[in-house]
Tab-separated table of C-alpha atoms and ligand atoms in Angstrom:
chain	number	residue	atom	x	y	z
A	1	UNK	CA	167.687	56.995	68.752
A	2	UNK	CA	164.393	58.488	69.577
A	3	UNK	CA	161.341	55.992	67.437
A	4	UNK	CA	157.567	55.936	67.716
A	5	UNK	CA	156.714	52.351	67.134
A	6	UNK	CA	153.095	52.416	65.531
A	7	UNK	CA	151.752	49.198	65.360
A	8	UNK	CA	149.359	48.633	62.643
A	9	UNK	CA	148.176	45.535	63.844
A	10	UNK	CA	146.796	46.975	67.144
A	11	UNK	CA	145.252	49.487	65.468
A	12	UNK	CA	143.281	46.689	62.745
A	13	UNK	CA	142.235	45.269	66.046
A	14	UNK	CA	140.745	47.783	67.718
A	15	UNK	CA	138.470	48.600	64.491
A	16	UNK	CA	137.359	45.148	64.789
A	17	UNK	CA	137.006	45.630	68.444
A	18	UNK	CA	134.848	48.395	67.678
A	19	UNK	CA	132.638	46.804	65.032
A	20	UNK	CA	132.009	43.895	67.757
A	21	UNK	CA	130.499	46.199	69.765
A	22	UNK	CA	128.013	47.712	67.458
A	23	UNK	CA	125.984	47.138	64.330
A	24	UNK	CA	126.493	50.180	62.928
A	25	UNK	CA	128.782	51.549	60.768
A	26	UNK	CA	132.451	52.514	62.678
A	27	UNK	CA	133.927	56.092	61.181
A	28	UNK	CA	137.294	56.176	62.153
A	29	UNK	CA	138.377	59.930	62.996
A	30	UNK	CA	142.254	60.315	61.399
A	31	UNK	CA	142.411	63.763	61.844
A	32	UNK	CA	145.677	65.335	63.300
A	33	UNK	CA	147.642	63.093	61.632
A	34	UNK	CA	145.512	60.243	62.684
A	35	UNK	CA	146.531	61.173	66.859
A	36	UNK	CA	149.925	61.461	66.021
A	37	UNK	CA	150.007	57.898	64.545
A	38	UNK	CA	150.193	58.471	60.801
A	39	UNK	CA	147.148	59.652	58.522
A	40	UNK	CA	147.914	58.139	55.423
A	41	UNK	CA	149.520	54.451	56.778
A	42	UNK	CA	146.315	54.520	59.237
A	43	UNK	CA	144.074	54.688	56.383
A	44	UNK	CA	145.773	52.213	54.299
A	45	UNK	CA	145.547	49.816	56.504
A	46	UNK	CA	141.928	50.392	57.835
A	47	UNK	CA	141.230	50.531	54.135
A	48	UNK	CA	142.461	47.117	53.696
A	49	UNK	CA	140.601	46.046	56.911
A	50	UNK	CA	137.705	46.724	54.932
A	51	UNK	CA	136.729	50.247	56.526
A	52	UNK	CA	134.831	52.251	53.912
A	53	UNK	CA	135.475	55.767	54.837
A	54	UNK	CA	137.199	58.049	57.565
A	55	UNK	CA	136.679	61.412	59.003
A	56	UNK	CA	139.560	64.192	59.540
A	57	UNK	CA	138.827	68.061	60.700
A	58	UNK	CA	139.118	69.798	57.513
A	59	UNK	CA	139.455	69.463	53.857
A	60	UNK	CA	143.228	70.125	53.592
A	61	UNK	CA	143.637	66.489	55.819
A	62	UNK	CA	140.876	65.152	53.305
A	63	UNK	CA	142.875	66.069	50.073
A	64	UNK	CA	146.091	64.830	51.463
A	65	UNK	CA	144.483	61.549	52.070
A	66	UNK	CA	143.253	61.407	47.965
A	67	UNK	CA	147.007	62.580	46.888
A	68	UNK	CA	147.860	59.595	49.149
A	69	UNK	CA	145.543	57.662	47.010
A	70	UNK	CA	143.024	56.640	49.453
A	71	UNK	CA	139.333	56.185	47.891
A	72	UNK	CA	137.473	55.767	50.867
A	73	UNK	CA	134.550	57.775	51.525
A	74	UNK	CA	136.256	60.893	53.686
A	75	UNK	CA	134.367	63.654	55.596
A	76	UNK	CA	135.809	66.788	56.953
A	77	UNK	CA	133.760	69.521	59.200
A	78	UNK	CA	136.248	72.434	59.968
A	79	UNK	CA	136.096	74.791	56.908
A	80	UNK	CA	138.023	77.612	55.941
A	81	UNK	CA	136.579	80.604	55.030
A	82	UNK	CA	138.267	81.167	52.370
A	83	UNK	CA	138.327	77.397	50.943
A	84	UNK	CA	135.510	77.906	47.697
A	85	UNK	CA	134.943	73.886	48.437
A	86	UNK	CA	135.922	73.304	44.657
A	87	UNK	CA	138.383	70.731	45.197
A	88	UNK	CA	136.651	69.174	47.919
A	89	UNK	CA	133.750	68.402	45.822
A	90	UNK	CA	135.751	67.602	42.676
A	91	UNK	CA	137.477	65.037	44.603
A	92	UNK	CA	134.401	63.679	46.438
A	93	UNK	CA	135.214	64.627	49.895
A	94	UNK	CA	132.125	65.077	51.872
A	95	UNK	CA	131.525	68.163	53.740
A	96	UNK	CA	130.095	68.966	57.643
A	97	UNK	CA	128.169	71.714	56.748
A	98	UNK	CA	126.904	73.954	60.143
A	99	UNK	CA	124.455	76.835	58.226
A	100	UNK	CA	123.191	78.181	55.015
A	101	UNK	CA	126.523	80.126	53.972
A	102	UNK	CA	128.545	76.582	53.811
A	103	UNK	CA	125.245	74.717	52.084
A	104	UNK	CA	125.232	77.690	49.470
A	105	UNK	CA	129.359	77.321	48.877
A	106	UNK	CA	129.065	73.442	48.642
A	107	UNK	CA	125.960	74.157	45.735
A	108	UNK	CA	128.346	76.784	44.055
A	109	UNK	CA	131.070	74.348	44.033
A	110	UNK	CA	129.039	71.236	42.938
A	111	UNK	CA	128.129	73.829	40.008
A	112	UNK	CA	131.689	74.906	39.193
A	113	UNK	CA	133.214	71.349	39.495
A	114	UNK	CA	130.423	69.098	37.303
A	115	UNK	CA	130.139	66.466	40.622
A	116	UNK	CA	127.205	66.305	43.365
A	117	UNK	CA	128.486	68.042	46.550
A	118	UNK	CA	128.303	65.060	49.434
A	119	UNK	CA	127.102	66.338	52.613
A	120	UNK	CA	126.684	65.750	55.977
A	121	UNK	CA	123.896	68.700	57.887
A	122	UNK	CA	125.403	69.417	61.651
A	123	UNK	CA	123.379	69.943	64.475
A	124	UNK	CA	124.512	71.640	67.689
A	125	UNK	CA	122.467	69.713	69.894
A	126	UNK	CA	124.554	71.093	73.328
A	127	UNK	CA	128.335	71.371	72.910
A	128	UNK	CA	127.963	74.465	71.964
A	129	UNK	CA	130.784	73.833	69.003
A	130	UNK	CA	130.445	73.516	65.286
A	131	UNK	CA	126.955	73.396	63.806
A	132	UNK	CA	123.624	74.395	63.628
A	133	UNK	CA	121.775	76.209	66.484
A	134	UNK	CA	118.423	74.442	66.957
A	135	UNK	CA	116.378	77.495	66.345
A	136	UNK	CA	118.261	77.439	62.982
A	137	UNK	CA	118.211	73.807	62.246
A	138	UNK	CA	114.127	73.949	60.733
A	139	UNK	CA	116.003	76.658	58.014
A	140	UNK	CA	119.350	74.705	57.040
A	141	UNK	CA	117.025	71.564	56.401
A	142	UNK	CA	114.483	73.837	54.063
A	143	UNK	CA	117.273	75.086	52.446
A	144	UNK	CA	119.070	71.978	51.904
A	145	UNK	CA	115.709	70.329	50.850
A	146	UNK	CA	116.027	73.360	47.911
A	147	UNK	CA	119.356	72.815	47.360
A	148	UNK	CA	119.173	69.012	47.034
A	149	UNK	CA	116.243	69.631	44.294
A	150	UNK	CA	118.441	71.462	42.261
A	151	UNK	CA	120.158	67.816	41.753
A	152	UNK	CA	123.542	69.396	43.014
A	153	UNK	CA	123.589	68.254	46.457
A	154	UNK	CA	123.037	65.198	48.025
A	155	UNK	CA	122.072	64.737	51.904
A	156	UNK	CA	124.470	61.848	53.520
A	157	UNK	CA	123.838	62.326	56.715
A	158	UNK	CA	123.141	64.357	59.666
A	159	UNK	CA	125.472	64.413	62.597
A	160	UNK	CA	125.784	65.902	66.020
A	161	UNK	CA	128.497	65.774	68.435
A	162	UNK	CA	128.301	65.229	72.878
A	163	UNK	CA	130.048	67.510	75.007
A	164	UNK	CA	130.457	64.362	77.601
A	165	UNK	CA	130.024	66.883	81.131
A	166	UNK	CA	127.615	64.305	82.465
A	167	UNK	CA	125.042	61.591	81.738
A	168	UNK	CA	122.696	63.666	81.722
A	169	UNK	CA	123.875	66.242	79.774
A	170	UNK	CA	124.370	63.734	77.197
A	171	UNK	CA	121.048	62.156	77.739
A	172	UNK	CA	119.746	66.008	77.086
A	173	UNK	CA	121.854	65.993	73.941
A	174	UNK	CA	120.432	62.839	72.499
A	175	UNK	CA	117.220	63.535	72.660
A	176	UNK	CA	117.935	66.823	70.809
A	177	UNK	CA	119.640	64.931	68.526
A	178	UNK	CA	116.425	62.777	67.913
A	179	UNK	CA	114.210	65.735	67.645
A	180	UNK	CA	116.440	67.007	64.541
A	181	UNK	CA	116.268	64.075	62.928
A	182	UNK	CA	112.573	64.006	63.709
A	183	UNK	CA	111.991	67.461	61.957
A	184	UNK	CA	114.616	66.714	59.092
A	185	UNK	CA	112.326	63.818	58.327
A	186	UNK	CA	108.903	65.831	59.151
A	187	UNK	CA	110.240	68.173	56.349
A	188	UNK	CA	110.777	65.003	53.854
A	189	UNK	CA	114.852	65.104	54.101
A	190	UNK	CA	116.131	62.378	52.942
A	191	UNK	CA	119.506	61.018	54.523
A	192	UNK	CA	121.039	57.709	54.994
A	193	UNK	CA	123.418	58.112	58.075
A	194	UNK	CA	122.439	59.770	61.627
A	195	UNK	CA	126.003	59.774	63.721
A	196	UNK	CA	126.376	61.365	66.995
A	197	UNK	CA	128.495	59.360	69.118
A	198	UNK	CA	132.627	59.609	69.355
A	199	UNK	CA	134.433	56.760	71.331
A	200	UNK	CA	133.207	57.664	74.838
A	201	UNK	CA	129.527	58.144	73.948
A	202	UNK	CA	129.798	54.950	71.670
A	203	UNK	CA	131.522	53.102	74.651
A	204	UNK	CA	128.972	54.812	77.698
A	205	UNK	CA	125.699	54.402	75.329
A	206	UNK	CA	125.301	51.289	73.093
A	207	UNK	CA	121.823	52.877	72.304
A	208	UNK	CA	122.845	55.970	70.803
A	209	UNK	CA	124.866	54.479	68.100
A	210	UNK	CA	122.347	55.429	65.919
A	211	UNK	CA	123.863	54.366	61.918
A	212	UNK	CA	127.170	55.226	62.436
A	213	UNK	CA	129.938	55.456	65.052
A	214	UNK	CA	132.612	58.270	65.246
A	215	UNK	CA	135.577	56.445	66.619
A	216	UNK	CA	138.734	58.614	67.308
A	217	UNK	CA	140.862	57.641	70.157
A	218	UNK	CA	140.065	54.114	70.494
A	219	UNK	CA	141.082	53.193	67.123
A	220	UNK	CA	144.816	54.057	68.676
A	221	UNK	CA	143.610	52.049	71.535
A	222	UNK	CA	143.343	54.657	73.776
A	223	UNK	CA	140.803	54.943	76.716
A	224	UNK	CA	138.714	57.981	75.511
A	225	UNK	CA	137.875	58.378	79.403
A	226	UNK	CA	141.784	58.902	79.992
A	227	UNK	CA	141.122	56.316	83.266
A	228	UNK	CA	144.055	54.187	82.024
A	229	UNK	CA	141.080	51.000	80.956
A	230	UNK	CA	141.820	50.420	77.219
A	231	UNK	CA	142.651	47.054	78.340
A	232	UNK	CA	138.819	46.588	79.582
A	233	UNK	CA	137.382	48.169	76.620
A	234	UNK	CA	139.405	45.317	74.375
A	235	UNK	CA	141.608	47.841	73.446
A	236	UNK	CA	145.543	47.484	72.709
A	237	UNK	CA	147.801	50.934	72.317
A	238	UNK	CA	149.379	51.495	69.173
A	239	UNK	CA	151.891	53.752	70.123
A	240	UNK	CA	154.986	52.906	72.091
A	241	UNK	CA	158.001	56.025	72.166
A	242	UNK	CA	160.889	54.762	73.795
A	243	UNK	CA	164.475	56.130	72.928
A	244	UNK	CA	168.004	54.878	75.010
A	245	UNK	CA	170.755	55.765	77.191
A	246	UNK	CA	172.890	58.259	75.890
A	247	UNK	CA	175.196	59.436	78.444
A	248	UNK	CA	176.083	57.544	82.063
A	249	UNK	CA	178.032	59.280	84.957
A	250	UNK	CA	179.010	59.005	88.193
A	251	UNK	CA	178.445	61.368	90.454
A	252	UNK	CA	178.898	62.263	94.330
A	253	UNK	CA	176.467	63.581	96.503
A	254	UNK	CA	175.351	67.182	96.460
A	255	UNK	CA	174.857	67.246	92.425
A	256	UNK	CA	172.722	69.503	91.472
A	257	UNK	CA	170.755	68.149	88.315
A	258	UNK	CA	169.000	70.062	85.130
A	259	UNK	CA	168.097	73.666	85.355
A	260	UNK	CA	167.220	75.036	88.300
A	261	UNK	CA	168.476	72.410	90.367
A	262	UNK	CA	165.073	70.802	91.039
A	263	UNK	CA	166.664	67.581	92.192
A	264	UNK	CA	170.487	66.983	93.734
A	265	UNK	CA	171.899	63.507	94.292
A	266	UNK	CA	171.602	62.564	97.980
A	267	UNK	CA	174.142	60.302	97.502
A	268	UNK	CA	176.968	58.909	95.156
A	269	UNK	CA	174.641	58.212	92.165
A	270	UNK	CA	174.726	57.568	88.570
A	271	UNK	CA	173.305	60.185	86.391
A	272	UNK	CA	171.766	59.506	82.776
A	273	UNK	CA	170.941	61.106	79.988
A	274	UNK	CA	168.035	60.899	78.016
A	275	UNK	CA	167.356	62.802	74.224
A	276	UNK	CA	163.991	63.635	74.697
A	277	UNK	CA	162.490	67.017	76.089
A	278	UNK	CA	159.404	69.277	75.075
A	279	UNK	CA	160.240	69.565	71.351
A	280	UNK	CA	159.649	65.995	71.213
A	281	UNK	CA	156.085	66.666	72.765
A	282	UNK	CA	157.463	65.465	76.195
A	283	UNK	CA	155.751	67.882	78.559
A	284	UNK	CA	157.759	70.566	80.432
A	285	UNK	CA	155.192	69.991	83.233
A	286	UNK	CA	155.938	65.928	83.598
A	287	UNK	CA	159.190	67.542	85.365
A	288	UNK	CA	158.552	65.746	88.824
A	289	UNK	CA	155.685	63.669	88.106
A	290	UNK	CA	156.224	61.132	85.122
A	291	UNK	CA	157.877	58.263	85.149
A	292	UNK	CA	159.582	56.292	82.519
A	293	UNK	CA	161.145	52.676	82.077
A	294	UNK	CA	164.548	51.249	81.827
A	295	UNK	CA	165.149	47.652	81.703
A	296	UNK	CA	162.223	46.767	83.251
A	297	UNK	CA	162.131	49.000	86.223
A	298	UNK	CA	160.577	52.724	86.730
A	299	UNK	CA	162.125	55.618	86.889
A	300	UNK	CA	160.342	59.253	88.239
A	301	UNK	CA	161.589	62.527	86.385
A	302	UNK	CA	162.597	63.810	89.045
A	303	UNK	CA	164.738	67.032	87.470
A	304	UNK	CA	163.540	69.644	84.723
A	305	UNK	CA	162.846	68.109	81.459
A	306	UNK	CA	164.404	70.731	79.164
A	307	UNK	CA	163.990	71.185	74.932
A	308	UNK	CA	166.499	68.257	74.053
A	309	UNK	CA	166.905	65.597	77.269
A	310	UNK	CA	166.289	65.020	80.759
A	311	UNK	CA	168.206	63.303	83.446
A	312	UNK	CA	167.334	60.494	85.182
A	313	UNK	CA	168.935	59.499	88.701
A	314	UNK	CA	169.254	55.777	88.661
A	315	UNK	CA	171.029	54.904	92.018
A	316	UNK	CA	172.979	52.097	91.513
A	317	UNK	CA	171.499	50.219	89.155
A	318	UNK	CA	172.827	48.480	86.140
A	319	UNK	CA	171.888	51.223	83.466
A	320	UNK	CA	174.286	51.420	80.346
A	321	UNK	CA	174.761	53.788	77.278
A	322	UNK	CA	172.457	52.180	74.824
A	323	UNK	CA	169.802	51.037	77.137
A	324	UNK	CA	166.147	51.338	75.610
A	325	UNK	CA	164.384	53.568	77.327
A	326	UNK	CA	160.101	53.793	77.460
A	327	UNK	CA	158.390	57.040	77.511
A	328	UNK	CA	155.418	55.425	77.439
A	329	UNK	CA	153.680	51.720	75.198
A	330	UNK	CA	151.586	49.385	76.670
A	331	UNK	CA	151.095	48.941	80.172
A	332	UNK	CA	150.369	45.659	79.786
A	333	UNK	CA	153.945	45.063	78.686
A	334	UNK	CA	155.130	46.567	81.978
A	335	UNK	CA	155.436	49.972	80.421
A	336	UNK	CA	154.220	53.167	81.417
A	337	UNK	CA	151.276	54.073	80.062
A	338	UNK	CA	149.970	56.968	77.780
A	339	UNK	CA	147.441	57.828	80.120
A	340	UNK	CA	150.019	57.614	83.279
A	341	UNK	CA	151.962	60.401	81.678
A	342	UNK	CA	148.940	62.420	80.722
A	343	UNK	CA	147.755	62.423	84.250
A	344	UNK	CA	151.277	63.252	85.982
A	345	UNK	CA	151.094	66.343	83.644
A	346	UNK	CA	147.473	67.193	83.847
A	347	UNK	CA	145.946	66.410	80.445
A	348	UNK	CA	144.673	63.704	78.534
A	349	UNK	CA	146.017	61.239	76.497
A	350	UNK	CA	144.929	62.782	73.149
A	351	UNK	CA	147.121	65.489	73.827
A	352	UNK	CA	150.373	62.993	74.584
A	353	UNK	CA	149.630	61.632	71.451
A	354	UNK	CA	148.676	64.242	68.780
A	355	UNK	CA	151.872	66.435	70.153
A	356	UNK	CA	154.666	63.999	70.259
A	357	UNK	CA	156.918	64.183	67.439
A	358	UNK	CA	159.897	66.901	67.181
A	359	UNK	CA	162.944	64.452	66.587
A	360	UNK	CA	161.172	61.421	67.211
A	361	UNK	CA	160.871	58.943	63.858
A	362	UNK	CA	157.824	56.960	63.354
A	363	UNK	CA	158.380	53.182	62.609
A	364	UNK	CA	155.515	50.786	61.951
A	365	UNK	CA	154.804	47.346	62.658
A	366	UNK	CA	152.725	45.399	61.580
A	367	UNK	CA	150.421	45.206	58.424
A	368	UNK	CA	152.454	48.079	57.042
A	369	UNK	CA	152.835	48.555	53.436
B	401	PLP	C1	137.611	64.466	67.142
B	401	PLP	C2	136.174	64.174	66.944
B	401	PLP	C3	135.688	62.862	67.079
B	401	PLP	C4	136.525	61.719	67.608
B	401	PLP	O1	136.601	61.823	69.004
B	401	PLP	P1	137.265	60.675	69.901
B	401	PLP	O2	136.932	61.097	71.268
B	401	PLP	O3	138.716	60.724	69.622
B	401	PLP	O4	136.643	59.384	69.493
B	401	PLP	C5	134.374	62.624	66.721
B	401	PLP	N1	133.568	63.623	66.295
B	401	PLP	C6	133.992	64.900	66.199
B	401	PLP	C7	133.045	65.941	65.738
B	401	PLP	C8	135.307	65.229	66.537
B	401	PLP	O5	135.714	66.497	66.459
């Protein structure tokens, strides 16, 4: 009763949408379950679309993605300190690496496992994040420049990441960026891919795609800018959650309605029941503010969404046990869309999307295998 319709299709679409846009390579960023849309069906069927690697956070997502049987190239950048690398490298995952303690683990592990350890140098050029300082940055390239002599690592790319506050703050942050690579080369580092750019700064700067894009949210077709303008960008969501109807009642004026009693009927109303609340990733916070769609037509959340359901007041219109219900989908299918919600409750749509689940089942559409 409660499904997250992925479709696949969408999603093949806006990686070609994407690739239009640029000549350089497009990364897609799967991490977090791909956004809440399914890691390992993503990847299959990017992998299919001819996409020839992906990026996730860390090295866990990475290794779930090889059990899945996905050969892609596959990066990761969030390390734990206690992961040794070993697998990583063994299964040719490519590592972020921010500073000389990660380089030296990724050498030891190239050692211990008989492969070349991938990697990818970061440089905090501003965010203030993951990576190398600058004042470091001259070091981690000398010391990669040793390391890669020892024939046990091998220099994929460097990469840097925007903190997108303002143009120029990002401006600041490119030119950074180009300084780094400027000494890495200076120093006689070679490296094939320079990356900085994740869907907004590949969207807001077509010159600073440099070799490769980082593209995250808009592979889901979601505007990274959370200004509800996918649509603009060529972009089509992949993600509809809709659930139905599952209680109807009558009721006279003067009902009071979920806790607290936020909303009571004004009138003789009908009342109806919806099974979704904050376990399902629904926010507490859209109590008041969201709205969702029945048959067409919206309706505002006007009482407390609770863990399990919230109640709708629907007047008296036509609505029936069994009714399909949106959350959110496409608003160019007359549903609500991912960023409306996200903005009645204050956050972006990346957080709508990597936190709904709880009871909801994922079905996909589409080039699904
Ligand atoms: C998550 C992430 C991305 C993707 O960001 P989007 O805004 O979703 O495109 C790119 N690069 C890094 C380093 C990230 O952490």
């Amino acid at each position: 009763m409660r499904e997250l319709i992925i479709d696949l299709d969408a999603i093949v679409h806006n990686f070609k949408t994407m690739q239009s846009k640029t000549s350089a390579l497009i990364l897609p960023v799967i991490k977090a379950d791909a956004y809440g849309h399914g890691m390992v069906e993503v990847a299959r069927v990017l992998e299919d679309a001819g996409c020839g690697g992906f990026a996730v956070a860390d090295n866990a997502e990475a290794l779930k993605l090889r059990d899945a049987g996905i050969t892609a190239a596959l990066l990761s950048w969030l390390h734990d300190p206690a992961d040794d690398f070993v697998e990583a490298v063994a299964r040719d995952v490519d590592l972020g690496i921010a500073n000389i303690e990660q380089l030296s683990r990724a050498q030891h592990a190239a050692e211990a496992s008989g492969e070349i350890a991938h990697v990818h140098l970061k440089i905090d050029t501003g965010l203030g994040r993951n990576g190398s300082t600058v004042s470091e940055w001259l070091a981690l390239v000398e010391a990669t420049k040793s390391a890669v002599a020892t024939g046990k690592v091998m220099v994929i790319g460097i990469f840097s990441h925007l903190s997108s506050t303002s143009e120029s703050d990002d401006r600041a942050q490119i030119e950074k960026f180009k300084n780094a690579l400027q000494v890495a080369k200076d120093a006689g580092l070679e490296f094939e891919l320079a990356h900085l750019t994740a869907s907004d700064g590949s969207l807001a700067y077509p010159d600073a795609h440099f070799d490769m894009i980082r593209v995250g949210i808009a592979m889901y077709g979601l505007d990274p800018f959370s200004t509800n303008r996918a649509a603009e960008f060529g972009l089509r969501p992949a993600m509809t959650a809709k659930t139905v109807v599952v209680q109807t009642k009558r009721v006279p004026a003067g009902q009071g309605v979920s806790y607290g009693y936020l909303h009571r009927t004004a009138g003789e109303t009908t009342l109806a029941l919806i099974p979704v609340g904050y376990a399902e990733g629904l926010p507490r916070n859209a109590t008041g503010k969201a709205e969702v769609s029945i048959n067409g037509k919206r309706y505002r959340l006007q009482s407390r969404v609770a863990m399990d359901q919230f109640v709708l007041d629907v007047g008296d219109d036509d609505v029936k046990v069994g009714d399909e219900v949106i959350i959110f989908g496409d608003p160019a299918s007359g549903a609500p869309s991912v960023d409306d919600l996200a903005a009645a409750c204050d956050t972006i749509n990346y957080e709508i999307v990597t936190r709904i689940g709880g009871r909801f089942k994922r079905v996909y559409l589409g080039a699904a295998k």
